[in-house]
Amino acid sequence: MATQGEDHPYVPRDMKLPGYVPVILSQSTILSVYGVASLLVVSFMWILSGRFRKISKVDRLLMCWWIFTGLTHIILEGYFVFSPEFYKKKTPHYLAEVWKEYSKGDSRYAGRDSGVVAVEGITAVLEGPACLLAVYAIATKKSYSYILQVAISLGQLYGTAVYFLTSVLDGDDFAASTYYYYAYYVFANGWWVLIPTIIVIRCWKKICAACEVLEQKKTKTR
Amino acid sequence: MATQGEDHPYVPRDMKLPGYVPVILSQSTILSVYGVASLLVVSFMWILSGRFRKISKVDRLLMCWWIFTGLTHIILEGYFVFSPEFYKKKTPHYLAEVWKEYSKGDSRYAGRDSGVVAVEGITAVLEGPACLLAVYAIATKKSYSYILQVAISLGQLYGTAVYFLTSVLDGDDFAASTYYYYAYYVFANGWWVLIPTIIVIRCWKKICAACEVLEQKKTKTR
């Protein structure tokens, strides 16, 4: 039980993780739990949002996205941020297993890279709750709904940019294999590039249209 | 001329900077050049913006801020991003001197920390040009003026948050002295927390007001 420095599946192989306990749950179990839980949350939100009056299908879809991404930020990423020793967890602690598994795609998680922790910290603590606020803002048609969605989405894009850039600058060699590189590091994070980009474009246009109207109204009043 | 690992004024003392050439210009010279150049740019913008019709004093001040911060991002930070070996520069190359001097407040610049380079890269390449676009957007009263200003300011805030958080996570010990810590690391960066925060609040309110008006208009039309 002395140093177990290399008894882990991660790259770089010489990364020291004393006390590392191997992942117990299978990949399919870990993904299924996340998938089913997310599906339940999204279904719940879709049904609930249908009971509000005059909410468009697009807005209902957005509410589903915001509750899903918000809970992912708060629960999954929040656990990572405040559990520096997750890789030592012995019982099949689901959240620890998630990060042990994900670290195969990016070992900077197990290695506690400061760039990754900083981005995940901002995401979990600020953006997570803001996502839940976005659900409420869309449901109740608040005037800050669009700008809030732009703000969170830009934050997600900025975070992902820092996440990928720091990896490239540090040699882009943190995945246990090509499979994990593409499945976890590229594919999983890709959604947080694609969807925020679409949301920023949509809300940006809405805000511009609103500002245009306000400007015309001002000009008329003069 | 072999290894000059410890022949530099930065902390941590054991940081390796082979080929380091000491800063030649005095602190007052470096600051004066930046100060005078900034003052010239800001004065130029203040006078120029006065020639546009119907631009409020607040908008003129904002144009001054955007040209100042935009050029700082593009020229100063852009130089840093694309000059990994600035600390080896022998002639009194002004931009290299700036970063040699600033590294006394945060040696991660000379040490090329990936978090710092990633944030500075996004700032110089994306936010810098966007700041110049903001000057144009305010001058020509574009409908995207407010949302653009929010987007850049949130980017500046996110970048500063990552910048400070990674430092804390890595031990917050990168300044050559308490003086440099407060003067360069805290005070200089503080402006990029204070001013973007004020701008976000202002533009956020304007956007909410515009969205409110658009919503009322929609309701009336129905």
Short mmCIF file of C-alpha atoms in Angstrom, two decimals:
data_model
loop_
_atom_site.label_atom_id
_atom_site.label_comp_id
_atom_site.label_asym_id
_atom_site.label_seq_id
_atom_site.Cartn_x
_atom_site.Cartn_y
_atom_site.Cartn_z
CA MET A 1 0.00 0.00 0.00
CA ALA A 2 3.02 2.35 -0.27
CA THR A 3 3.07 4.42 -3.46
CA GLN A 4 0.70 3.19 -6.15
CA GLY A 5 1.90 5.89 -8.55
CA GLU A 6 1.47 3.94 -11.77
CA ASP A 7 -1.45 1.69 -10.84
CA HIS A 8 -3.92 3.71 -12.82
CA PRO A 9 -5.16 3.58 -16.41
CA TYR A 10 -4.44 7.22 -17.20
CA VAL A 11 -2.00 9.03 -19.49
CA PRO A 12 0.62 10.37 -18.81
CA ARG A 13 1.65 7.02 -17.29
CA ASP A 14 4.00 8.65 -14.80
CA MET A 15 1.25 10.74 -13.20
CA LYS A 16 1.22 10.12 -9.44
CA LEU A 17 -2.13 9.18 -7.92
CA PRO A 18 -1.27 7.62 -4.55
CA GLY A 19 -4.21 5.69 -3.12
CA TYR A 20 -5.96 5.33 -6.48
CA VAL A 21 -8.86 2.84 -6.39
CA PRO A 22 -9.84 1.44 -9.83
CA VAL A 23 -13.23 2.26 -11.31
CA ILE A 24 -15.74 -0.45 -10.29
CA LEU A 25 -18.85 0.30 -12.34
CA SER A 26 -18.78 -0.57 -16.05
CA GLN A 27 -18.79 2.16 -18.70
CA SER A 28 -22.30 1.13 -19.78
CA THR A 29 -23.62 1.38 -16.20
CA ILE A 30 -22.11 4.82 -15.71
CA LEU A 31 -23.45 6.12 -19.02
CA SER A 32 -26.87 4.47 -18.51
CA VAL A 33 -27.39 6.08 -15.12
CA TYR A 34 -26.49 9.50 -16.53
CA GLY A 35 -28.60 8.87 -19.64
CA VAL A 36 -31.69 7.64 -17.80
CA ALA A 37 -31.49 10.34 -15.12
CA SER A 38 -31.12 13.01 -17.81
CA LEU A 39 -34.03 11.55 -19.79
CA LEU A 40 -36.24 11.63 -16.70
CA VAL A 41 -35.34 15.24 -15.96
CA VAL A 42 -35.88 16.30 -19.57
CA SER A 43 -39.21 14.43 -19.82
CA PHE A 44 -40.37 15.99 -16.55
CA MET A 45 -39.46 19.45 -17.84
CA TRP A 46 -41.13 18.86 -21.22
CA ILE A 47 -44.39 17.82 -19.54
CA LEU A 48 -44.24 20.59 -16.92
CA SER A 49 -43.46 23.29 -19.49
CA GLY A 50 -46.51 22.16 -21.51
CA ARG A 51 -48.73 23.24 -18.62
CA PHE A 52 -47.53 26.85 -18.80
CA ARG A 53 -49.59 28.88 -21.22
CA LYS A 54 -48.24 30.34 -24.42
CA ILE A 55 -44.76 28.83 -24.30
CA SER A 56 -43.47 27.93 -27.75
CA LYS A 57 -42.01 24.52 -28.53
CA VAL A 58 -38.56 26.10 -28.96
CA ASP A 59 -38.78 27.65 -25.50
CA ARG A 60 -39.89 24.31 -24.04
CA LEU A 61 -36.89 22.62 -25.66
CA LEU A 62 -34.66 25.36 -24.23
CA MET A 63 -36.11 24.78 -20.76
CA CYS A 64 -35.22 21.08 -21.16
CA TRP A 65 -31.67 21.99 -22.15
CA TRP A 66 -31.23 24.45 -19.28
CA ILE A 67 -32.48 22.04 -16.61
CA PHE A 68 -30.29 19.26 -18.04
CA THR A 69 -27.12 21.33 -18.34
CA GLY A 70 -27.79 23.13 -15.03
CA LEU A 71 -28.10 19.90 -13.05
CA THR A 72 -25.06 18.46 -14.85
CA HIS A 73 -23.06 21.56 -13.83
CA ILE A 74 -24.28 21.56 -10.23
CA ILE A 75 -24.28 17.84 -9.43
CA LEU A 76 -21.62 16.21 -11.64
CA GLU A 77 -19.21 19.09 -12.04
CA GLY A 78 -19.93 20.45 -8.56
CA TYR A 79 -18.96 17.09 -7.09
CA PHE A 80 -15.68 17.12 -9.04
CA VAL A 81 -14.78 20.66 -7.94
CA PHE A 82 -15.24 19.96 -4.24
CA SER A 83 -13.88 16.37 -4.19
CA PRO A 84 -10.15 16.56 -4.94
CA GLU A 85 -9.69 12.97 -3.77
CA PHE A 86 -12.49 11.33 -5.79
CA TYR A 87 -10.01 8.85 -7.29
CA LYS A 88 -9.44 7.34 -3.83
CA LYS A 89 -13.13 6.54 -3.21
CA LYS A 90 -13.52 2.83 -2.46
CA THR A 91 -17.24 2.12 -2.56
CA PRO A 92 -18.93 2.33 -5.95
CA HIS A 93 -19.70 6.01 -5.30
CA TYR A 94 -21.47 6.94 -8.54
CA LEU A 95 -20.15 10.51 -8.89
CA ALA A 96 -16.59 9.40 -8.14
CA GLU A 97 -16.94 6.63 -10.73
CA VAL A 98 -18.05 9.17 -13.35
CA TRP A 99 -14.86 11.19 -12.94
CA LYS A 100 -12.60 8.14 -12.70
CA GLU A 101 -14.09 6.99 -15.99
CA TYR A 102 -14.00 10.44 -17.64
CA SER A 103 -10.35 10.86 -16.64
CA LYS A 104 -9.56 8.19 -19.23
CA GLY A 105 -10.45 10.82 -21.80
CA ASP A 106 -8.69 13.63 -19.92
CA SER A 107 -6.39 12.73 -17.05
CA ARG A 108 -6.16 16.37 -16.00
CA TYR A 109 -9.33 15.66 -13.99
CA ALA A 110 -7.68 12.98 -11.85
CA GLY A 111 -4.47 15.05 -11.85
CA ARG A 112 -6.37 18.14 -10.66
CA ASP A 113 -5.01 20.53 -13.28
CA SER A 114 -5.63 24.07 -12.05
CA GLY A 115 -7.04 25.26 -15.40
CA VAL A 116 -9.62 22.46 -15.41
CA VAL A 117 -10.55 23.04 -11.75
CA ALA A 118 -10.90 26.82 -12.30
CA VAL A 119 -13.19 26.38 -15.31
CA GLU A 120 -15.24 23.65 -13.60
CA GLY A 121 -15.48 25.81 -10.46
CA ILE A 122 -16.95 28.76 -12.37
CA THR A 123 -19.24 26.38 -14.27
CA ALA A 124 -20.54 24.56 -11.19
CA VAL A 125 -20.87 27.50 -8.81
CA LEU A 126 -21.98 30.35 -11.09
CA GLU A 127 -23.30 28.85 -14.31
CA GLY A 128 -25.16 25.89 -12.79
CA PRO A 129 -27.54 27.96 -10.66
CA ALA A 130 -27.81 30.49 -13.51
CA CYS A 131 -29.10 27.68 -15.76
CA LEU A 132 -31.91 26.95 -13.31
CA LEU A 133 -32.69 30.66 -13.27
CA ALA A 134 -32.90 30.51 -17.07
CA VAL A 135 -35.58 27.79 -16.81
CA TYR A 136 -37.59 30.07 -14.52
CA ALA A 137 -36.94 33.13 -16.73
CA ILE A 138 -38.22 31.37 -19.86
CA ALA A 139 -41.27 29.94 -18.07
CA THR A 140 -42.28 33.32 -16.69
CA LYS A 141 -41.21 35.30 -19.78
CA LYS A 142 -38.87 37.57 -17.86
CA SER A 143 -37.32 40.46 -19.78
CA TYR A 144 -33.84 39.20 -18.82
CA SER A 145 -34.46 35.78 -20.34
CA TYR A 146 -32.49 36.32 -23.58
CA ILE A 147 -29.55 38.17 -22.08
CA LEU A 148 -29.25 35.58 -19.30
CA GLN A 149 -29.17 32.77 -21.86
CA VAL A 150 -26.48 34.61 -23.87
CA ALA A 151 -24.43 35.21 -20.71
CA ILE A 152 -24.49 31.55 -19.62
CA SER A 153 -23.89 30.22 -23.14
CA LEU A 154 -20.92 32.55 -23.67
CA GLY A 155 -19.57 31.39 -20.31
CA GLN A 156 -19.90 27.77 -21.42
CA LEU A 157 -18.13 28.58 -24.71
CA TYR A 158 -15.36 30.51 -22.94
CA GLY A 159 -14.88 27.66 -20.48
CA THR A 160 -14.70 25.08 -23.26
CA ALA A 161 -12.23 27.26 -25.16
CA VAL A 162 -9.94 27.52 -22.12
CA TYR A 163 -10.39 23.77 -21.54
CA PHE A 164 -9.29 22.82 -25.07
CA LEU A 165 -6.61 25.51 -25.42
CA THR A 166 -4.81 24.64 -22.18
CA SER A 167 -4.80 20.99 -23.26
CA VAL A 168 -3.24 21.88 -26.64
CA LEU A 169 -0.67 24.14 -24.96
CA ASP A 170 0.27 21.36 -22.55
CA GLY A 171 0.80 18.81 -25.31
CA ASP A 172 -2.71 17.38 -25.90
CA ASP A 173 -1.68 13.99 -24.48
CA PHE A 174 -4.07 13.24 -21.63
CA ALA A 175 -6.26 10.49 -23.09
CA ALA A 176 -5.75 6.80 -22.33
CA SER A 177 -6.48 5.92 -25.98
CA THR A 178 -7.77 7.38 -29.24
CA TYR A 179 -11.20 5.94 -28.41
CA TYR A 180 -11.42 7.81 -25.09
CA TYR A 181 -9.98 10.94 -26.70
CA TYR A 182 -12.79 11.14 -29.23
CA ALA A 183 -15.63 9.63 -27.16
CA TYR A 184 -15.10 11.59 -23.94
CA TYR A 185 -12.86 14.55 -24.65
CA VAL A 186 -14.10 15.59 -28.11
CA PHE A 187 -17.64 14.18 -28.47
CA ALA A 188 -18.98 14.79 -24.96
CA ASN A 189 -17.62 18.35 -24.82
CA GLY A 190 -18.67 19.04 -28.40
CA TRP A 191 -22.31 19.39 -27.26
CA TRP A 192 -21.28 22.27 -25.02
CA VAL A 193 -19.85 24.03 -28.06
CA LEU A 194 -22.68 23.27 -30.48
CA ILE A 195 -25.74 24.04 -28.33
CA PRO A 196 -24.45 27.23 -26.64
CA THR A 197 -23.42 28.53 -30.08
CA ILE A 198 -26.96 28.01 -31.43
CA ILE A 199 -28.47 29.65 -28.33
CA VAL A 200 -26.13 32.66 -28.53
CA ILE A 201 -27.01 33.22 -32.19
CA ARG A 202 -30.77 32.92 -31.53
CA CYS A 203 -30.83 35.19 -28.46
CA TRP A 204 -28.39 37.67 -30.01
CA LYS A 205 -30.83 38.16 -32.93
CA LYS A 206 -33.80 38.54 -30.57
CA ILE A 207 -31.95 41.15 -28.50
CA CYS A 208 -30.90 43.08 -31.61
CA ALA A 209 -34.49 43.08 -32.81
CA ALA A 210 -35.66 44.38 -29.43
CA CYS A 211 -32.99 47.10 -29.35
CA GLU A 212 -33.94 48.10 -32.89
CA VAL A 213 -37.58 48.56 -31.83
CA LEU A 214 -36.59 50.59 -28.76
CA GLU A 215 -34.37 52.83 -30.90
CA GLN A 216 -37.20 53.42 -33.42
CA LYS A 217 -39.59 54.21 -30.57
CA LYS A 218 -37.09 56.74 -29.18
CA THR A 219 -36.68 58.36 -32.60
CA LYS A 220 -40.46 58.62 -33.00
CA THR A 221 -40.88 60.19 -29.55
CA ARG A 222 -38.36 62.92 -30.38
CA MET B 1 26.31 31.38 -21.24
CA ALA B 2 25.29 27.82 -20.23
CA THR B 3 22.16 27.63 -18.08
CA GLN B 4 21.14 30.88 -16.47
CA GLY B 5 18.23 29.21 -14.63
CA GLU B 6 18.24 31.40 -11.55
CA ASP B 7 19.53 34.65 -13.01
CA HIS B 8 16.11 36.25 -13.04
CA PRO B 9 14.18 38.35 -10.54
CA TYR B 10 11.05 36.17 -10.55
CA VAL B 11 9.35 33.91 -8.01
CA PRO B 12 9.45 30.90 -7.77
CA ARG B 13 13.24 31.29 -7.62
CA ASP B 14 13.86 27.84 -9.13
CA MET B 15 11.91 28.62 -12.34
CA LYS B 16 14.13 27.91 -15.34
CA LEU B 17 14.46 30.71 -17.91
CA PRO B 18 17.57 29.86 -19.93
CA GLY B 19 18.80 32.84 -21.93
CA TYR B 20 16.97 35.38 -19.78
CA VAL B 21 18.04 38.96 -20.48
CA PRO B 22 17.30 41.42 -17.64
CA VAL B 23 14.81 44.21 -18.15
CA ILE B 24 16.65 47.31 -19.40
CA LEU B 25 14.04 50.09 -19.28
CA SER B 26 13.09 51.50 -15.89
CA GLN B 27 9.65 50.88 -14.42
CA SER B 28 8.81 54.57 -14.79
CA THR B 29 9.79 54.55 -18.48
CA ILE B 30 7.68 51.48 -19.19
CA LEU B 31 4.66 52.87 -17.37
CA SER B 32 5.09 56.35 -18.88
CA VAL B 33 5.13 55.03 -22.44
CA TYR B 34 1.97 53.00 -21.79
CA GLY B 35 0.34 55.90 -19.95
CA VAL B 36 1.15 58.55 -22.55
CA ALA B 37 0.23 56.30 -25.49
CA SER B 38 -3.08 55.44 -23.81
CA LEU B 39 -3.77 59.09 -23.03
CA LEU B 40 -3.15 60.00 -26.68
CA VAL B 41 -5.49 57.25 -27.91
CA VAL B 42 -8.20 58.18 -25.41
CA SER B 43 -7.92 61.92 -26.19
CA PHE B 44 -8.09 61.19 -29.91
CA MET B 45 -11.23 59.09 -29.38
CA TRP B 46 -12.84 61.70 -27.13
CA ILE B 47 -12.34 64.43 -29.72
CA LEU B 48 -13.35 62.20 -32.65
CA SER B 49 -16.49 60.95 -30.90
CA GLY B 50 -17.53 64.56 -30.25
CA ARG B 51 -17.84 65.05 -34.00
CA PHE B 52 -20.49 62.33 -34.33
CA ARG B 53 -23.98 63.69 -33.79
CA LYS B 54 -26.20 62.73 -30.88
CA ILE B 55 -23.72 60.60 -28.97
CA SER B 56 -24.09 60.95 -25.21
CA LYS B 57 -21.13 61.66 -22.95
CA VAL B 58 -21.46 58.15 -21.45
CA ASP B 59 -21.23 56.59 -24.91
CA ARG B 60 -18.21 58.76 -25.71
CA LEU B 61 -16.53 57.59 -22.51
CA LEU B 62 -17.36 53.99 -23.46
CA MET B 63 -15.80 54.50 -26.89
CA CYS B 64 -12.64 55.73 -25.12
CA TRP B 65 -12.63 52.62 -22.91
CA TRP B 66 -13.17 50.24 -25.83
CA ILE B 67 -10.41 51.71 -27.98
CA PHE B 68 -8.03 51.70 -24.99
CA THR B 69 -8.78 48.14 -23.87
CA GLY B 70 -8.98 46.87 -27.47
CA LEU B 71 -5.54 48.18 -28.38
CA THR B 72 -4.14 46.89 -25.08
CA HIS B 73 -5.54 43.43 -25.90
CA ILE B 74 -4.30 43.42 -29.49
CA ILE B 75 -0.89 45.06 -29.13
CA LEU B 76 0.33 44.29 -25.60
CA GLU B 77 -1.39 40.97 -24.96
CA GLY B 78 -1.16 39.92 -28.61
CA TYR B 79 2.60 40.38 -28.46
CA PHE B 80 2.81 38.23 -25.34
CA VAL B 81 0.71 35.43 -26.84
CA PHE B 82 2.80 35.11 -29.98
CA SER B 83 6.23 35.75 -28.41
CA PRO B 84 7.01 32.81 -26.12
CA GLU B 85 10.65 33.88 -25.89
CA PHE B 86 10.13 37.55 -25.03
CA TYR B 87 12.32 37.18 -21.94
CA LYS B 88 15.35 36.51 -24.18
CA LYS B 89 15.02 39.75 -26.14
CA LYS B 90 18.27 41.71 -25.94
CA THR B 91 17.55 45.15 -27.35
CA PRO B 92 15.27 47.37 -25.31
CA HIS B 93 12.26 45.99 -27.23
CA TYR B 94 9.41 47.89 -25.55
CA LEU B 95 6.78 45.13 -25.64
CA ALA B 96 9.24 42.54 -24.35
CA GLU B 97 10.22 44.93 -21.55
CA VAL B 98 6.56 45.32 -20.55
CA TRP B 99 6.19 41.57 -20.01
CA LYS B 100 9.56 41.16 -18.34
CA GLU B 101 8.50 43.88 -15.91
CA TYR B 102 4.95 42.55 -15.45
CA SER B 103 6.30 39.07 -14.73
CA LYS B 104 7.61 40.47 -11.44
CA GLY B 105 3.96 40.60 -10.40
CA ASP B 106 3.09 37.23 -11.98
CA SER B 107 5.95 35.01 -13.11
CA ARG B 108 3.51 32.72 -14.92
CA TYR B 109 3.92 35.12 -17.86
CA ALA B 110 7.66 34.49 -18.17
CA GLY B 111 7.06 30.82 -17.28
CA ARG B 112 4.42 30.51 -20.03
CA ASP B 113 1.71 28.94 -17.85
CA SER B 114 -0.87 27.37 -20.16
CA GLY B 115 -3.85 28.86 -18.31
CA VAL B 116 -2.42 32.37 -18.68
CA VAL B 117 -1.55 31.83 -22.36
CA ALA B 118 -5.02 30.39 -23.11
CA VAL B 119 -6.82 33.34 -21.50
CA GLU B 120 -4.49 35.90 -23.10
CA GLY B 121 -4.91 34.15 -26.46
CA ILE B 122 -8.71 34.44 -26.35
CA THR B 123 -8.40 38.04 -25.13
CA ALA B 124 -5.94 39.14 -27.81
CA VAL B 125 -7.39 37.28 -30.80
CA LEU B 126 -11.16 37.43 -30.17
CA GLU B 127 -11.83 40.16 -27.63
CA GLY B 128 -9.33 42.71 -28.93
CA PRO B 129 -10.88 43.05 -32.40
CA ALA B 130 -14.36 42.83 -30.83
CA CYS B 131 -13.51 45.91 -28.72
CA LEU B 132 -12.75 47.88 -31.87
CA LEU B 133 -16.05 46.68 -33.31
CA ALA B 134 -17.73 48.01 -30.14
CA VAL B 135 -16.28 51.48 -30.82
CA TYR B 136 -17.81 51.36 -34.31
CA ALA B 137 -21.11 49.94 -33.00
CA ILE B 138 -21.53 52.73 -30.46
CA ALA B 139 -20.57 55.44 -32.95
CA THR B 140 -23.07 54.20 -35.53
CA LYS B 141 -25.73 53.20 -32.98
CA LYS B 142 -25.93 49.61 -34.17
CA SER B 143 -28.64 47.45 -32.65
CA TYR B 144 -25.99 44.94 -31.53
CA SER B 145 -24.07 47.59 -29.57
CA TYR B 146 -25.32 46.60 -26.09
CA ILE B 147 -25.17 42.84 -26.52
CA LEU B 148 -21.67 43.10 -28.01
CA GLN B 149 -20.50 45.14 -25.03
CA VAL B 150 -22.01 42.59 -22.62
CA ALA B 151 -20.37 39.72 -24.52
CA ILE B 152 -16.89 41.26 -24.45
CA SER B 153 -17.19 42.42 -20.83
CA LEU B 154 -18.34 38.98 -19.67
CA GLY B 155 -15.39 37.51 -21.58
CA GLN B 156 -13.03 39.87 -19.78
CA LEU B 157 -14.60 38.94 -16.43
CA TYR B 158 -14.45 35.21 -17.18
CA GLY B 159 -10.81 35.54 -18.25
CA THR B 160 -9.89 37.46 -15.11
CA ALA B 161 -11.71 34.86 -12.98
CA VAL B 162 -9.75 32.00 -14.58
CA TYR B 163 -6.57 34.07 -14.21
CA PHE B 164 -7.01 34.62 -10.47
CA LEU B 165 -8.47 31.17 -9.70
CA THR B 166 -5.65 29.23 -11.38
CA SER B 167 -3.15 31.33 -9.45
CA VAL B 168 -4.89 30.56 -6.13
CA LEU B 169 -5.11 26.84 -7.01
CA ASP B 170 -1.39 26.78 -7.85
CA GLY B 171 -0.38 28.38 -4.55
CA ASP B 172 -0.68 32.14 -5.25
CA ASP B 173 3.10 32.58 -5.04
CA PHE B 174 4.22 34.11 -8.33
CA ALA B 175 5.06 37.68 -7.32
CA ALA B 176 8.62 38.89 -6.70
CA SER B 177 7.43 40.96 -3.71
CA THR B 178 4.31 42.21 -1.95
CA TYR B 179 4.69 45.49 -3.81
CA TYR B 180 4.60 43.83 -7.23
CA TYR B 181 1.77 41.54 -6.11
CA TYR B 182 -0.49 44.46 -5.29
CA ALA B 183 0.73 46.96 -7.90
CA TYR B 184 0.77 44.65 -10.95
CA TYR B 185 -1.24 41.53 -10.16
CA VAL B 186 -4.09 43.01 -8.08
CA PHE B 187 -4.30 46.73 -8.98
CA ALA B 188 -3.66 46.53 -12.73
CA ASN B 189 -6.05 43.62 -13.23
CA GLY B 190 -8.61 45.15 -10.88
CA TRP B 191 -9.62 47.64 -13.57
CA TRP B 192 -10.61 44.74 -15.84
CA VAL B 193 -12.96 43.54 -13.10
CA LEU B 194 -14.42 46.92 -12.13
CA ILE B 195 -15.10 48.46 -15.55
CA PRO B 196 -16.50 45.35 -17.29
CA THR B 197 -18.81 44.83 -14.27
CA ILE B 198 -20.18 48.36 -14.59
CA ILE B 199 -20.64 47.93 -18.36
CA VAL B 200 -22.41 44.57 -17.97
CA ILE B 201 -24.84 46.05 -15.44
CA ARG B 202 -25.56 49.09 -17.63
CA CYS B 203 -26.04 47.16 -20.90
CA TRP B 204 -27.97 44.36 -19.15
CA LYS B 205 -30.53 46.93 -17.94
CA LYS B 206 -30.79 48.54 -21.39
CA ILE B 207 -31.35 45.13 -23.02
CA CYS B 208 -34.01 44.17 -20.46
CA ALA B 209 -35.79 47.47 -21.07
CA ALA B 210 -35.71 46.85 -24.83
CA CYS B 211 -37.01 43.27 -24.45
CA GLU B 212 -39.77 44.55 -22.15
CA VAL B 213 -40.90 47.02 -24.82
CA LEU B 214 -40.84 44.35 -27.53
CA GLU B 215 -42.91 42.01 -25.35
CA GLN B 216 -45.50 44.73 -24.65
CA LYS B 217 -45.67 45.51 -28.36
CA LYS B 218 -46.27 41.81 -29.14
CA THR B 219 -49.01 41.60 -26.50
CA LYS B 220 -50.74 44.69 -27.95
CA THR B 221 -50.57 43.32 -31.50
CA ARG B 222 -52.32 40.12 -30.44
#
